[in-house]
Structures are given as structure tokens and as C-alpha cells.
Short mmCIF file of C-alpha atoms and ligand atoms in Angstrom, two decimals:
data_model
loop_
_atom_site.label_atom_id
_atom_site.label_comp_id
_atom_site.label_asym_id
_atom_site.label_seq_id
_atom_site.Cartn_x
_atom_site.Cartn_y
_atom_site.Cartn_z
CA UNK G 2 13.42 27.75 9.39
CA UNK G 3 10.54 30.09 9.91
CA UNK G 4 10.38 31.52 6.00
CA UNK G 5 10.79 28.22 4.64
CA UNK G 6 8.09 26.68 6.65
CA UNK G 7 5.73 29.34 5.32
CA UNK G 8 6.57 28.55 1.98
CA UNK G 9 5.76 24.64 2.42
CA UNK G 10 2.30 25.85 3.76
CA UNK G 11 1.67 28.02 0.55
CA UNK G 12 2.93 24.70 -1.74
CA UNK G 13 0.68 22.96 0.01
CA UNK G 14 -2.53 25.39 -0.62
CA UNK G 15 -1.57 25.72 -4.19
CA UNK G 16 -1.53 21.64 -4.41
CA UNK G 17 -5.14 21.30 -3.26
CA UNK G 18 -6.66 23.03 -6.02
CA UNK G 19 -6.19 22.11 -9.59
CA UNK G 20 -4.98 19.21 -11.69
CA UNK G 21 -1.52 18.52 -10.20
CA UNK G 22 1.51 18.75 -12.90
CA UNK G 23 4.52 17.70 -11.28
CA UNK G 24 6.71 18.94 -13.54
CA UNK G 25 10.22 20.02 -12.03
CA UNK G 26 9.19 18.47 -8.58
CA UNK G 27 11.95 16.46 -7.30
CA UNK G 28 11.94 13.92 -4.97
CA UNK G 29 14.97 13.18 -2.43
CA UNK G 30 15.77 10.83 -0.14
CA UNK G 31 16.80 12.18 3.68
CA UNK G 32 18.42 10.37 6.31
CA UNK G 33 18.47 11.99 9.50
CA UNK G 34 21.34 11.13 12.03
CA UNK G 35 20.36 13.06 15.13
CA UNK G 36 17.03 13.71 17.02
CA UNK G 37 17.18 17.18 15.21
CA UNK G 38 16.92 15.75 12.08
CA UNK G 39 14.29 13.81 12.82
CA UNK G 40 12.13 16.76 14.33
CA UNK G 41 13.04 19.03 11.47
CA UNK G 42 11.29 16.20 9.13
CA UNK G 43 8.40 16.06 11.19
CA UNK G 44 8.32 19.50 11.08
CA UNK G 45 8.00 19.35 7.37
CA UNK G 46 5.35 17.08 7.52
CA UNK G 47 3.36 18.54 9.78
CA UNK G 48 3.22 21.94 7.36
CA UNK G 49 1.97 19.90 4.44
CA UNK G 50 5.08 19.00 2.63
CA UNK G 51 4.50 15.85 0.88
CA UNK G 52 6.50 12.38 2.36
CA UNK G 53 6.48 9.48 0.10
CA UNK G 54 6.55 7.62 3.29
CA UNK G 55 7.62 8.39 6.53
CA UNK G 56 8.88 11.08 8.27
CA UNK G 57 11.40 8.19 9.58
CA UNK G 58 13.55 7.68 12.75
CA UNK G 59 17.36 8.03 13.13
CA UNK G 60 19.37 6.12 10.68
CA UNK G 61 16.47 5.05 8.19
CA UNK G 62 15.57 7.47 5.07
CA UNK G 63 12.64 9.26 3.95
CA UNK G 64 11.59 10.14 0.46
CA UNK G 65 10.34 13.38 -0.14
CA UNK G 66 8.71 15.58 -2.47
CA UNK G 67 10.07 18.74 -3.08
CA UNK G 68 8.16 21.55 -5.51
CA UNK G 69 10.56 23.61 -7.64
CA UNK G 70 10.16 26.52 -5.66
CA UNK G 71 10.68 24.59 -2.60
CA UNK G 72 13.92 23.39 -3.74
CA UNK G 73 16.25 25.71 -2.43
CA UNK G 74 15.05 26.66 0.91
CA UNK G 75 14.32 23.36 1.94
CA UNK G 76 17.49 21.97 0.59
CA UNK G 77 19.26 24.92 2.63
CA UNK G 78 17.29 24.15 5.64
CA UNK G 79 18.71 20.67 5.48
CA UNK G 80 21.91 21.31 4.82
CA UNK G 81 22.17 23.64 7.43
CA UNK G 82 21.19 21.08 9.79
CA UNK G 83 23.64 18.72 8.57
CA UNK G 84 21.24 16.06 7.24
CA UNK G 85 22.27 13.66 4.63
CA UNK G 86 20.07 13.68 1.48
CA UNK G 87 20.19 12.57 -2.24
CA UNK G 88 18.45 13.47 -5.29
CA UNK G 89 16.47 10.11 -6.17
CA UNK G 90 13.86 11.65 -8.96
CA UNK G 91 14.95 14.64 -10.74
CA UNK G 92 11.45 15.01 -12.25
CA UNK G 93 8.38 13.52 -10.73
CA UNK G 94 6.19 13.99 -13.89
CA UNK G 95 8.37 12.33 -16.14
CA UNK G 96 8.29 8.90 -14.06
CA UNK G 97 4.54 9.72 -13.74
CA UNK G 98 3.99 9.59 -17.62
CA UNK G 99 6.36 6.54 -18.02
CA UNK G 100 3.74 4.28 -16.13
CA UNK G 101 1.13 3.79 -18.68
CA UNK G 102 -2.19 3.47 -18.11
CA UNK G 103 -4.86 1.95 -20.18
CA UNK G 104 -8.42 1.76 -21.19
CA UNK G 105 -9.69 -1.87 -21.60
CA UNK G 106 -10.97 -2.46 -25.15
CA UNK G 107 -13.67 -5.45 -24.12
CA UNK G 108 -14.89 -4.82 -20.56
CA UNK G 109 -13.17 -6.62 -18.14
CA UNK G 110 -10.23 -7.43 -20.81
CA UNK G 111 -7.11 -6.07 -18.90
CA UNK G 112 -4.05 -7.41 -19.28
CA UNK G 113 -0.59 -7.21 -17.07
CA UNK G 114 1.43 -4.71 -19.68
CA UNK G 115 -0.74 -1.45 -18.61
CA UNK G 116 -2.31 -0.15 -15.34
CA UNK G 117 -6.10 0.06 -15.48
CA UNK G 118 -8.48 2.40 -13.82
CA UNK G 119 -11.15 0.95 -11.49
CA UNK G 120 -14.06 0.10 -13.50
CA UNK G 121 -11.76 -1.90 -15.69
CA UNK G 122 -10.64 -3.75 -12.66
CA UNK G 123 -14.40 -4.52 -11.40
CA UNK G 124 -15.36 -5.83 -15.10
CA UNK G 125 -12.17 -8.16 -14.89
CA UNK G 126 -13.53 -9.19 -11.22
CA UNK G 127 -16.94 -9.96 -13.05
CA UNK G 128 -15.70 -11.50 -16.07
CA UNK G 129 -13.56 -13.97 -13.63
CA UNK G 130 -16.37 -14.71 -11.29
CA UNK G 131 -18.92 -15.31 -14.56
CA UNK G 132 -15.96 -17.85 -16.15
CA UNK G 133 -15.48 -19.51 -13.00
CA UNK G 134 -18.10 -22.10 -10.73
CA UNK G 135 -15.77 -21.13 -7.77
CA UNK G 136 -15.63 -17.64 -7.83
CA UNK G 137 -18.14 -14.97 -6.48
CA UNK G 138 -17.63 -11.16 -6.80
CA UNK G 139 -18.90 -9.71 -3.17
CA UNK G 140 -19.88 -6.00 -2.86
CA UNK G 141 -18.85 -5.37 1.04
CA UNK G 142 -19.88 -1.74 1.20
CA UNK G 143 -19.42 1.91 -0.45
CA UNK G 144 -16.74 4.15 0.02
CA UNK G 145 -17.23 7.66 1.33
CA UNK G 146 -18.03 8.71 -2.21
CA UNK G 147 -20.54 6.35 -3.16
CA UNK G 148 -18.11 3.87 -4.70
CA UNK G 149 -18.70 -0.14 -4.32
CA UNK G 150 -15.76 -1.54 -2.23
CA UNK G 151 -15.74 -4.97 -3.94
CA UNK G 152 -13.76 -8.43 -3.36
CA UNK G 153 -13.38 -11.49 -5.28
CA UNK G 154 -14.16 -15.10 -2.98
CA UNK G 155 -12.82 -17.94 -4.65
CA UNK G 156 -13.73 -21.32 -2.82
CA UNK G 157 -14.55 -24.64 -4.17
CA UNK G 158 -15.62 -25.50 -0.47
CA UNK G 159 -18.49 -23.85 0.05
CA UNK G 160 -16.32 -21.38 2.42
CA UNK G 161 -15.17 -24.24 4.61
CA UNK G 162 -11.30 -24.20 3.79
CA UNK G 163 -8.69 -22.48 5.40
CA UNK G 164 -8.92 -19.44 4.11
CA UNK G 165 -6.20 -16.56 2.58
CA UNK G 166 -7.20 -12.99 2.67
CA UNK G 167 -5.18 -10.68 0.58
CA UNK G 168 -6.06 -6.77 0.76
CA UNK G 169 -4.66 -4.29 -2.00
CA UNK G 170 -4.16 -0.60 -2.96
CA UNK G 171 -5.53 0.58 0.54
CA UNK G 172 -2.92 3.43 -0.05
CA UNK G 173 -3.99 4.95 -3.23
CA UNK G 174 -1.12 5.84 -5.12
CA UNK G 175 0.15 2.41 -4.93
CA UNK G 176 -0.69 1.40 -8.44
CA UNK G 177 1.73 -1.80 -8.57
CA UNK G 178 -0.33 -3.46 -5.78
CA UNK G 179 -3.84 -3.75 -7.79
CA UNK G 180 -1.93 -5.20 -10.84
CA UNK G 181 -0.03 -7.87 -9.06
CA UNK G 182 -3.27 -8.64 -7.06
CA UNK G 183 -5.42 -9.11 -10.17
CA UNK G 184 -2.55 -10.98 -11.80
CA UNK G 185 -2.51 -13.43 -9.12
CA UNK G 186 -6.69 -13.50 -9.39
CA UNK G 187 -5.89 -14.56 -13.16
CA UNK G 188 -3.63 -17.34 -11.85
CA UNK G 189 -5.63 -18.68 -9.10
CA UNK G 190 -8.60 -19.24 -11.64
CA UNK G 191 -6.74 -20.00 -15.19
CA UNK G 192 -2.93 -20.43 -14.39
CA UNK G 193 -0.16 -21.46 -12.27
CA UNK G 194 -2.01 -21.13 -8.53
CA UNK G 195 -5.10 -23.38 -9.32
CA UNK G 196 -4.11 -26.11 -7.27
CA UNK G 197 -4.17 -23.88 -4.45
CA UNK G 198 -7.92 -24.00 -4.67
CA UNK G 199 -7.75 -27.41 -3.51
CA UNK G 200 -6.56 -26.50 -0.32
CA UNK G 201 -7.59 -22.74 0.68
CA UNK G 202 -10.13 -20.70 0.04
CA UNK G 203 -9.44 -17.15 -1.21
CA UNK G 204 -10.84 -13.64 -0.52
CA UNK G 205 -9.14 -10.77 -2.62
CA UNK G 206 -9.69 -7.24 -2.22
CA UNK G 207 -7.76 -5.66 -5.26
CA UNK G 208 -8.85 -1.98 -4.42
CA UNK G 209 -9.54 -1.53 -0.94
CA UNK G 210 -9.69 2.32 -1.47
CA UNK G 211 -11.61 3.04 -4.87
CA UNK G 212 -11.99 6.60 -3.97
CA UNK G 213 -8.60 7.30 -3.59
CA UNK G 214 -7.28 5.34 -6.49
CA UNK G 215 -9.60 6.95 -8.99
CA UNK G 216 -8.61 10.46 -7.82
CA UNK G 217 -4.75 9.06 -8.40
CA UNK G 218 -5.94 8.90 -12.00
CA UNK G 219 -8.25 12.13 -12.27
CA UNK G 220 -6.51 14.53 -9.94
CA UNK G 221 -3.55 13.94 -7.99
CA UNK G 222 -1.50 11.00 -9.01
CA UNK G 223 0.44 11.28 -5.12
CA UNK G 224 -2.72 10.62 -3.25
CA UNK G 225 -2.49 8.70 -0.25
CA UNK G 226 -5.68 8.46 1.58
CA UNK G 227 -9.43 8.46 1.27
CA UNK G 228 -11.80 11.30 0.07
CA UNK G 229 -13.65 11.73 3.07
CA UNK G 230 -14.25 15.17 4.03
CA UNK G 231 -13.05 16.71 7.34
CA UNK G 232 -13.15 20.54 7.63
CA UNK G 233 -11.55 21.91 4.62
CA UNK G 234 -9.15 19.21 3.83
CA UNK G 235 -10.05 15.78 2.63
CA UNK G 236 -9.36 12.00 3.44
CA UNK G 237 -7.75 9.58 6.21
CA UNK G 238 -5.21 7.56 6.04
CA UNK G 239 -7.25 4.37 5.78
CA UNK G 240 -4.52 1.94 7.21
CA UNK G 241 -4.15 4.14 10.20
CA UNK G 242 -7.89 3.82 10.77
CA UNK G 243 -8.14 0.33 12.00
CA UNK G 244 -9.80 -0.15 15.52
CA UNK G 245 -7.14 -1.87 17.08
CA UNK G 246 -4.22 0.36 19.42
CA UNK G 247 -6.16 3.29 17.08
CA UNK G 248 -3.78 6.22 17.53
CA UNK G 249 -1.31 5.23 19.33
CA UNK G 250 1.91 6.13 17.44
CA UNK G 251 2.96 7.20 13.67
CA UNK G 252 -0.47 8.73 13.11
CA UNK G 253 -1.43 12.17 12.95
CA UNK G 254 -4.34 13.94 14.66
CA UNK G 255 -4.19 16.80 11.71
CA UNK G 256 -6.64 16.32 8.73
CA UNK G 257 -4.71 17.49 6.32
CA UNK G 258 -1.58 15.03 6.84
CA UNK G 259 -1.26 12.32 5.11
CA UNK G 260 -1.06 9.56 7.96
CA UNK G 261 -4.34 11.22 9.47
CA UNK G 262 -6.07 8.49 11.37
CA UNK G 263 -9.07 9.82 10.83
CA UNK G 264 -12.01 11.50 13.38
CA UNK G 265 -12.21 8.09 15.33
CA UNK G 266 -11.46 4.72 15.00
CA UNK G 267 -12.93 3.25 11.87
CA UNK G 268 -14.18 6.41 10.62
CA UNK G 269 -13.33 5.67 7.30
CA UNK G 270 -15.77 2.97 5.44
CA UNK G 271 -13.41 1.79 3.26
CA UNK G 272 -11.71 0.17 6.51
CA UNK G 273 -14.80 -0.31 8.50
CA UNK G 274 -16.57 -2.40 6.03
CA UNK G 275 -13.98 -4.31 5.12
CA UNK G 276 -13.36 -5.10 8.59
CA UNK G 277 -17.09 -5.93 9.30
CA UNK G 278 -16.49 -8.23 6.36
CA UNK G 279 -13.50 -9.96 7.61
CA UNK G 280 -15.34 -10.77 10.99
CA UNK G 281 -17.43 -13.40 9.07
CA UNK G 282 -14.58 -15.53 8.09
CA UNK G 283 -11.36 -14.24 10.49
CA UNK G 284 -11.34 -17.48 12.62
CA UNK G 285 -11.06 -19.57 9.18
CA UNK G 286 -8.01 -17.05 8.19
CA UNK G 287 -4.50 -18.70 8.35
CA UNK G 288 -2.84 -16.33 6.14
CA UNK G 289 -3.64 -12.14 5.93
CA UNK G 290 -1.49 -10.31 3.36
CA UNK G 291 -1.37 -6.49 3.14
CA UNK G 292 0.08 -5.48 -0.07
CA UNK G 293 1.41 -2.00 -0.56
CA UNK G 294 4.14 -0.54 -2.35
CA UNK G 295 7.11 0.41 -2.33
CA UNK G 296 10.42 -0.52 -0.70
CA UNK G 297 11.03 -3.98 -1.23
CA UNK G 298 9.86 -5.60 2.26
CA UNK G 299 8.29 -8.32 4.22
CA UNK G 300 6.74 -6.77 7.62
CA UNK G 301 5.44 -8.22 10.47
CA UNK G 302 3.41 -7.11 13.00
CA UNK G 303 2.82 -4.61 15.16
CA UNK G 304 3.13 -1.06 13.91
CA UNK G 305 1.75 0.39 17.15
CA UNK G 306 4.93 -0.87 19.04
CA UNK G 307 8.30 -1.65 19.20
CA UNK G 308 7.57 -4.99 20.78
CA UNK G 309 7.97 -8.67 19.13
CA UNK G 310 5.07 -10.49 18.68
CA UNK G 311 5.51 -14.02 20.50
CA UNK G 312 5.66 -15.76 16.89
CA UNK G 313 8.63 -13.57 15.85
CA UNK G 314 11.34 -16.35 15.12
CA UNK G 315 8.72 -18.19 12.89
CA UNK G 316 7.42 -14.96 11.39
CA UNK G 317 11.05 -14.50 10.32
CA UNK G 318 12.02 -17.47 8.95
CA UNK G 319 9.09 -17.58 6.72
CA UNK G 320 9.62 -14.41 5.51
CA UNK G 321 13.26 -14.94 5.05
CA UNK G 322 11.97 -18.37 3.29
CA UNK G 323 9.46 -16.11 0.70
CA UNK G 324 12.11 -13.29 0.21
CA UNK G 325 14.89 -15.91 -1.14
CA UNK G 326 12.16 -17.64 -3.29
CA UNK G 327 11.43 -14.30 -4.47
CA UNK G 328 15.29 -13.31 -5.06
CA UNK G 329 15.54 -16.43 -7.08
CA UNK G 330 12.84 -15.06 -9.86
CA UNK G 331 14.43 -12.12 -10.78
CA UNK G 332 17.23 -11.39 -8.50
CA UNK G 333 15.57 -8.74 -6.05
CA UNK G 334 15.89 -8.38 -2.94
CA UNK G 335 13.04 -8.11 -0.05
CA UNK G 336 14.06 -7.66 3.46
CA UNK G 337 12.17 -8.85 6.55
CA UNK G 338 11.35 -7.25 9.57
CA UNK G 339 9.19 -5.64 12.12
CA UNK G 340 6.98 -2.58 10.91
CA UNK G 341 8.65 -0.63 13.68
CA UNK G 342 12.47 -1.76 13.31
CA UNK G 343 12.45 -1.33 9.53
CA UNK G 344 10.05 2.00 9.21
CA UNK G 345 8.61 3.83 11.86
CA UNK G 346 5.51 3.32 14.21
CA UNK G 347 2.68 3.06 12.20
CA UNK G 348 -0.85 2.60 14.46
CA UNK G 349 -4.08 1.54 12.99
CA UNK G 350 -3.18 -0.78 10.47
CA UNK G 351 -5.08 -3.30 8.97
CA UNK G 352 -2.35 -5.95 9.97
CA UNK G 353 -2.54 -4.99 13.61
CA UNK G 354 -5.94 -5.11 13.75
CA UNK G 355 -6.19 -8.39 12.01
CA UNK G 356 -3.40 -10.03 14.37
CA UNK G 357 -4.55 -8.03 17.63
CA UNK G 358 -8.55 -9.26 17.27
CA UNK G 359 -7.25 -12.98 15.82
CA UNK G 360 -4.25 -13.75 17.37
CA UNK G 361 -4.23 -17.48 16.27
CA UNK G 362 -3.83 -16.36 12.60
CA UNK G 363 -0.94 -18.44 11.42
CA UNK G 364 0.83 -15.54 9.32
CA UNK G 365 -0.14 -12.13 9.43
CA UNK G 366 2.12 -9.62 6.89
CA UNK G 367 2.11 -6.70 4.86
CA UNK G 368 4.49 -6.32 1.89
CA UNK G 369 6.06 -3.25 0.49
CA UNK G 370 6.82 -4.25 -3.27
CA UNK G 371 8.80 -2.75 -6.00
CA UNK G 372 11.11 -0.64 -6.42
CA UNK G 373 13.53 0.76 -3.75
CA UNK G 374 12.86 4.58 -4.68
CA UNK G 375 14.01 5.03 -8.24
CA UNK G 376 10.45 4.78 -9.65
CA UNK G 377 8.87 4.76 -6.28
CA UNK G 378 5.17 4.69 -6.52
CA UNK G 379 5.53 5.21 -10.24
CA UNK G 380 6.75 1.84 -11.20
CA UNK G 381 6.50 1.31 -15.33
CA UNK G 382 3.96 -1.39 -16.29
CA UNK G 383 6.54 -3.18 -17.73
CA UNK G 384 7.40 -4.11 -14.51
CA UNK G 385 3.82 -5.41 -13.22
CA UNK G 386 4.50 -9.05 -14.53
CA UNK G 387 8.16 -9.57 -13.02
CA UNK G 388 6.46 -8.37 -9.80
CA UNK G 389 3.60 -10.42 -9.91
CA UNK G 390 5.78 -13.48 -10.35
CA UNK G 391 8.45 -12.91 -7.94
CA UNK G 392 5.52 -12.10 -5.39
CA UNK G 393 4.06 -15.11 -6.78
CA UNK G 394 7.05 -17.15 -5.84
CA UNK G 395 7.34 -15.70 -2.21
CA UNK G 396 3.22 -16.18 -1.92
CA UNK G 397 3.78 -19.95 -2.42
CA UNK G 398 5.85 -20.31 0.87
CA UNK G 399 3.45 -18.34 2.70
CA UNK G 400 0.78 -20.75 1.46
CA UNK G 401 2.91 -23.95 1.84
CA UNK G 402 3.42 -22.77 5.62
CA UNK G 403 0.09 -22.24 6.67
CA UNK G 404 -1.33 -25.50 4.69
CA UNK G 405 -0.76 -27.48 7.71
C1 NAG M 26 -3.59 -4.21 -22.84
O1 NAG M 26 -4.65 -3.83 -23.04
C2 NAG M 26 -4.49 -2.45 -23.66
C3 NAG M 26 -5.73 -1.83 -23.52
O2 NAG M 26 -6.73 -2.79 -24.14
C4 NAG M 26 -4.10 -2.98 -25.06
O3 NAG M 26 -3.89 -1.87 -26.15
C5 NAG M 26 -2.72 -3.30 -25.24
O4 NAG M 26 -2.52 -3.76 -26.64
C6 NAG M 26 -2.80 -4.85 -24.74
N1 NAG M 26 -1.65 -5.46 -24.27
C7 NAG M 26 -1.43 -6.74 -24.62
C8 NAG M 26 -0.05 -7.19 -24.73
O5 NAG M 26 -2.34 -7.12 -25.28
ZN1 ZN M 27 0.89 1.90 1.33
#
């Protein structure tokens, strides 16, 4: 056990320097069945082994990234403990190379058969706003590294209507989330969702963590956090950093951890400034929708407690109806449930803050988009449009529900 912990630590140090190549890295899915298994996963996480998400509790899986030289020891450790595991991704670099990233040929000219860098996404917002009398790009602050934090506001009403807020890509590596979100923006302005502008005002953040997102392109595709500097480690998890029941479970106080909650609540400008903007409109918002990947879930707050919200039954009915509408598009299944029931405790998330501070918001959900782990965060670009179309079917269910 000791030697494998040391090995993990060395691997982590190696990971934090040059551009990361994931050739030979594998993702294994572990399913802990005893408290001992759960502790073993937590230990791995604490020494810097990268979890795609998690570590999970009994009976729920964790997807874990292993460097080539870790595989023997770590699997031996798991085997000795009797924990179930399965190889999920046999070569992580291959799925990363299969995603397809492009550079827009003319500014703002993105499409949904490729992934795009931040500058192209921001150009797209500007281009859309310039072409529409209803859309405005708002810069609501600067990230740790000085990048603009941007949202697009689409309102025909002079911001008097019930509002819909969509937040995407707060976790850097969840690329599919900005792609489906720009697709939705496009449909609102020039496509099938235009009639929704007569019902609602929309506020949409396609890349809530721009520093992290760019870092996934330049340096480490598997990066999750912000890029703030904390001692010798970089970044906090901006979805563990919101000032509502902060650090009450499922977050780490270790700056090197992928679920580091930050030095204090709202230490990260990416979370704090989004919340500051939100306070201007929060009382008008009927649906807050946080878009993540992956796992195919509709998640209900809260993440900090296993206790169910008073409106649990209504939330579940609407989520199940949305999942049925989503499934009807391409046959993809989403599961609905509490964050703690389906995943693990996770305090300091945006949905907790929104529902905690604005309890009369009609619907507050987080979604985990495609897939269930075979590509994970590295969903090929040819799945963007199908993912967007199915998510729009679900979104329409939410919008119908919050109309009245
Ligand atoms: C999408 O944009 C990229 C980059 O501009 C371009 O190479 C590609 O041909 C475009 N795809 C389609 C289907 O238009
Ligand atoms: Zn996420």
C-alpha cells in the first residue's frame, strides 16, 4: 500500500510540469462495495490520482485515470482489497485526439461539427449580438488570469420577463457543455427556439471558467479547476466554491485536490462574479440550469445534504418528463435524482447557492450530458449536434413547466 501511494505522488508531480500526453493512460471504473473500498478511493484521490469525478460511495462507481506506470500497482491494490473494476478507456490520448478542435476561419463563424477555443466562442457571442436587436454580450468581470467573463443576454422585454439562466463549462474539461450551449444560443436567435423569446429573458454563460478551458487546450486536457495560484498548486474547483454551506461535505481543503473548495467561499472570481451578476436578476429567474458532463443525469439540489428539498416530488416529475422527451430524440437515457443520491455529497455548487439564496426559483437543476464513460469528457465532435438536439427537447419541458 505504501509504495503505491508514493508512486501516485510521484506521478502527480510529473503531471504538473510539461504539456501532458495521455498515451498509455487508462481510465478504470471502480465500484466500491465496502467502507474499506471507499477509504481506498479517497486515499488515492488524496495523493493526487486523478478522478474523472468522485470518489464515490458504496455501490456507485468512480472513473479513475491511471498513468502507465501506476497501472500494475494500483490494480493490485484494488484487487487485494476485492474492489470491482473494469477498464473503461484503454488509451486516453486516443480519445483526446479523436475530439476534433477547429479554428474559425472568419471571426465568430463557429459550427457544431467541431470544438472551438475561447476566442472563437467569444467572437460568436459578439457576432450574434451584433446581428440581433435583442442580444447583448455582458462582461461581468475578469478571471484570475485576466480573461473576460462573458454571458449573452437575450431579452425582447427590456429585462422584465421571467428569466432563464444557463451556466456551462464551469468545469474546464467538460467541452461538450459549451458546444451545446452555443447551439442553444443559436437556436434562440435564429432557430427553433425563437418563440421562447416572447416568453422569457435568457442569460447564458457558455464558458464559466475560461482560464481552465483554455488550459485544457494548451496544456492539460484533463484539467477541471480554475487557474488561481494557491501555494505550489493551481486552481480551485469553482463548483465547490459558492458561498452557501461552503465546505460542508464532498469538497477538499487540499489545494492540490481536484475538488479543492478554495481558500474561502467565493475565493474564485469565476464563481464570485457570476454570483454578483446573478444578484441583479435572481428574483426574476424561474429556471437555473447548470450544464456539466458526463454521466447522463438530471440532478436536483442540494449537493451539501442528503436531505430532500421540499419540492422534491415536483422536481422529480419534471426531470423524468424531460428525460422522456430527451430519450425520444435519439434513444439516450438520462437518470433523474438528488445530487447526493446519484453521485456523492458536493457542497459549494452553484445550484445549491441559487436555490439556497432564491428558494422561490421554480426549477434549479444541474445536468450531466453524454456519455456514460466510454469517451467521458472527450466526446467526439460528431456527438455535439445530437447532444444539443436531445437537450433542447428536455429544455422545452423545463420551459413549459416554468411558464406559469
Ligand atoms: C466548421 O468550421 C471549421 C472551422 O472553421 C471548418 O473547417 C469546417 O469545415 C466547418 N464545418 C462545417 C460543416 O461547416
Ligand atoms: Zn462538472
